[in-house]
Amino acid sequence: MADSTQMPADKHCTDEQLEFYLRMTNADLKPNTGRYARICSTNRTQYYKNGGKTNVGDNDEHRSQAWLDVVRQLYQLAWLSDRNELIIAWAKEQL
């Protein structure tokens, strides 16, 4: 939750918190992204080493939401291609 006062202090919600949860939107959530893109768990460092140009942050403290858009775009490009840049980035480091 972006607003920590909406988190139950003793693992029991107040009536106000329950009402909030029933009406919350994505704007009420703290932005968060994982470290890896799926299928093969490619990370941001591998993306950069494979020529990635978009600033997607790093694998630690500065994980940018832009990573989600980049992963989506690269998967969409792979649908109509024999190449998947995320898998290639992972393979260059792992194999």
mmCIF file of C-alpha atoms in Angstrom:
data_model
loop_
_atom_site.group_PDB
_atom_site.id
_atom_site.type_symbol
_atom_site.label_atom_id
_atom_site.label_comp_id
_atom_site.label_asym_id
_atom_site.label_seq_id
_atom_site.Cartn_x
_atom_site.Cartn_y
_atom_site.Cartn_z
ATOM 1 C CA MET A 1 0.000 0.000 0.000
ATOM 2 C CA ALA A 2 1.264 3.472 -0.808
ATOM 3 C CA ASP A 3 -0.361 4.839 2.363
ATOM 4 C CA SER A 4 0.983 2.782 5.250
ATOM 5 C CA THR A 5 -1.856 3.914 7.532
ATOM 6 C CA GLN A 6 -4.148 1.666 5.491
ATOM 7 C CA MET A 7 -2.224 -1.425 6.612
ATOM 8 C CA PRO A 8 -3.701 -3.244 9.621
ATOM 9 C CA ALA A 9 -1.528 -2.701 12.696
ATOM 10 C CA ASP A 10 -2.511 -5.986 14.380
ATOM 11 C CA LYS A 11 -3.475 -8.036 11.291
ATOM 12 C CA HIS A 12 -7.117 -7.039 11.758
ATOM 13 C CA CYS A 13 -8.674 -4.404 9.527
ATOM 14 C CA THR A 14 -10.743 -1.573 10.871
ATOM 15 C CA ASP A 15 -14.095 -0.836 9.256
ATOM 16 C CA GLU A 16 -12.490 2.178 7.551
ATOM 17 C CA GLN A 17 -9.689 0.038 6.143
ATOM 18 C CA LEU A 18 -12.163 -2.519 4.828
ATOM 19 C CA GLU A 19 -14.098 0.230 3.061
ATOM 20 C CA PHE A 20 -10.846 1.529 1.588
ATOM 21 C CA TYR A 21 -9.864 -1.936 0.313
ATOM 22 C CA LEU A 22 -13.233 -2.374 -1.372
ATOM 23 C CA ARG A 23 -12.695 0.798 -3.394
ATOM 24 C CA MET A 24 -8.921 0.954 -3.855
ATOM 25 C CA THR A 25 -7.344 1.374 -7.289
ATOM 26 C CA ASN A 26 -3.861 0.864 -8.692
ATOM 27 C CA ALA A 27 -3.070 4.445 -7.663
ATOM 28 C CA ASP A 28 -3.398 3.330 -4.018
ATOM 29 C CA LEU A 29 -0.619 0.762 -4.424
ATOM 30 C CA LYS A 30 3.110 1.370 -4.088
ATOM 31 C CA PRO A 31 4.825 0.863 -7.442
ATOM 32 C CA ASN A 32 6.795 -2.362 -7.486
ATOM 33 C CA THR A 33 8.438 -4.546 -10.071
ATOM 34 C CA GLY A 34 10.263 -7.802 -9.797
ATOM 35 C CA ARG A 35 13.833 -8.366 -10.851
ATOM 36 C CA TYR A 36 13.212 -10.803 -13.702
ATOM 37 C CA ALA A 37 11.374 -11.030 -17.001
ATOM 38 C CA ARG A 38 9.747 -14.367 -17.703
ATOM 39 C CA ILE A 39 10.168 -16.992 -19.585
ATOM 40 C CA CYS A 40 13.805 -17.455 -18.652
ATOM 41 C CA SER A 41 14.260 -14.901 -15.842
ATOM 42 C CA THR A 42 16.248 -12.325 -17.798
ATOM 43 C CA ASN A 43 17.253 -9.435 -15.551
ATOM 44 C CA ARG A 44 17.932 -5.774 -16.221
ATOM 45 C CA THR A 45 21.720 -6.189 -16.293
ATOM 46 C CA GLN A 46 21.438 -8.852 -18.990
ATOM 47 C CA TYR A 47 19.074 -6.579 -20.930
ATOM 48 C CA TYR A 48 21.635 -3.734 -20.860
ATOM 49 C CA LYS A 49 24.536 -6.064 -21.818
ATOM 50 C CA ASN A 50 22.510 -7.208 -24.834
ATOM 51 C CA GLY A 51 22.192 -3.624 -26.075
ATOM 52 C CA GLY A 52 19.102 -2.468 -24.195
ATOM 53 C CA LYS A 53 18.843 1.328 -24.270
ATOM 54 C CA THR A 54 15.725 2.159 -22.250
ATOM 55 C CA ASN A 55 16.445 3.150 -18.638
ATOM 56 C CA VAL A 56 14.845 0.348 -16.635
ATOM 57 C CA GLY A 57 16.767 0.921 -13.416
ATOM 58 C CA ASP A 58 18.873 -1.807 -11.845
ATOM 59 C CA ASN A 59 18.312 -5.189 -10.218
ATOM 60 C CA ASP A 60 18.493 -3.852 -6.675
ATOM 61 C CA GLU A 61 17.223 -0.627 -5.109
ATOM 62 C CA HIS A 62 16.275 1.288 -8.257
ATOM 63 C CA ARG A 63 13.903 -0.998 -10.139
ATOM 64 C CA SER A 64 12.015 1.195 -12.588
ATOM 65 C CA GLN A 65 8.445 0.520 -13.685
ATOM 66 C CA ALA A 66 9.727 1.024 -17.251
ATOM 67 C CA TRP A 67 10.971 -2.586 -17.048
ATOM 68 C CA LEU A 68 7.367 -3.775 -17.389
ATOM 69 C CA ASP A 69 6.888 -1.850 -20.637
ATOM 70 C CA VAL A 70 10.207 -3.034 -22.087
ATOM 71 C CA VAL A 71 9.450 -6.682 -21.292
ATOM 72 C CA ARG A 72 5.978 -6.363 -22.841
ATOM 73 C CA GLN A 73 7.389 -4.755 -26.001
ATOM 74 C CA LEU A 74 10.111 -7.375 -26.406
ATOM 75 C CA TYR A 75 7.645 -10.222 -25.963
ATOM 76 C CA GLN A 76 5.340 -8.686 -28.554
ATOM 77 C CA LEU A 77 8.213 -8.379 -31.021
ATOM 78 C CA ALA A 78 9.089 -12.037 -30.422
ATOM 79 C CA TRP A 79 5.579 -13.205 -31.324
ATOM 80 C CA LEU A 80 6.191 -12.480 -34.998
ATOM 81 C CA SER A 81 9.873 -13.368 -35.091
ATOM 82 C CA ASP A 82 12.347 -16.206 -34.745
ATOM 83 C CA ARG A 83 14.170 -14.100 -32.130
ATOM 84 C CA ASN A 84 13.370 -13.308 -28.514
ATOM 85 C CA GLU A 85 15.790 -10.653 -27.278
ATOM 86 C CA LEU A 86 15.125 -11.496 -23.623
ATOM 87 C CA ILE A 87 16.078 -15.132 -24.139
ATOM 88 C CA ILE A 88 19.123 -14.095 -26.169
ATOM 89 C CA ALA A 89 20.223 -11.711 -23.398
ATOM 90 C CA TRP A 90 19.872 -14.466 -20.807
ATOM 91 C CA ALA A 91 21.673 -17.040 -22.979
ATOM 92 C CA LYS A 92 24.656 -14.746 -23.644
ATOM 93 C CA GLU A 93 25.369 -14.645 -19.928
ATOM 94 C CA GLN A 94 24.344 -18.154 -18.897
ATOM 95 C CA LEU A 95 25.596 -20.372 -21.718
#
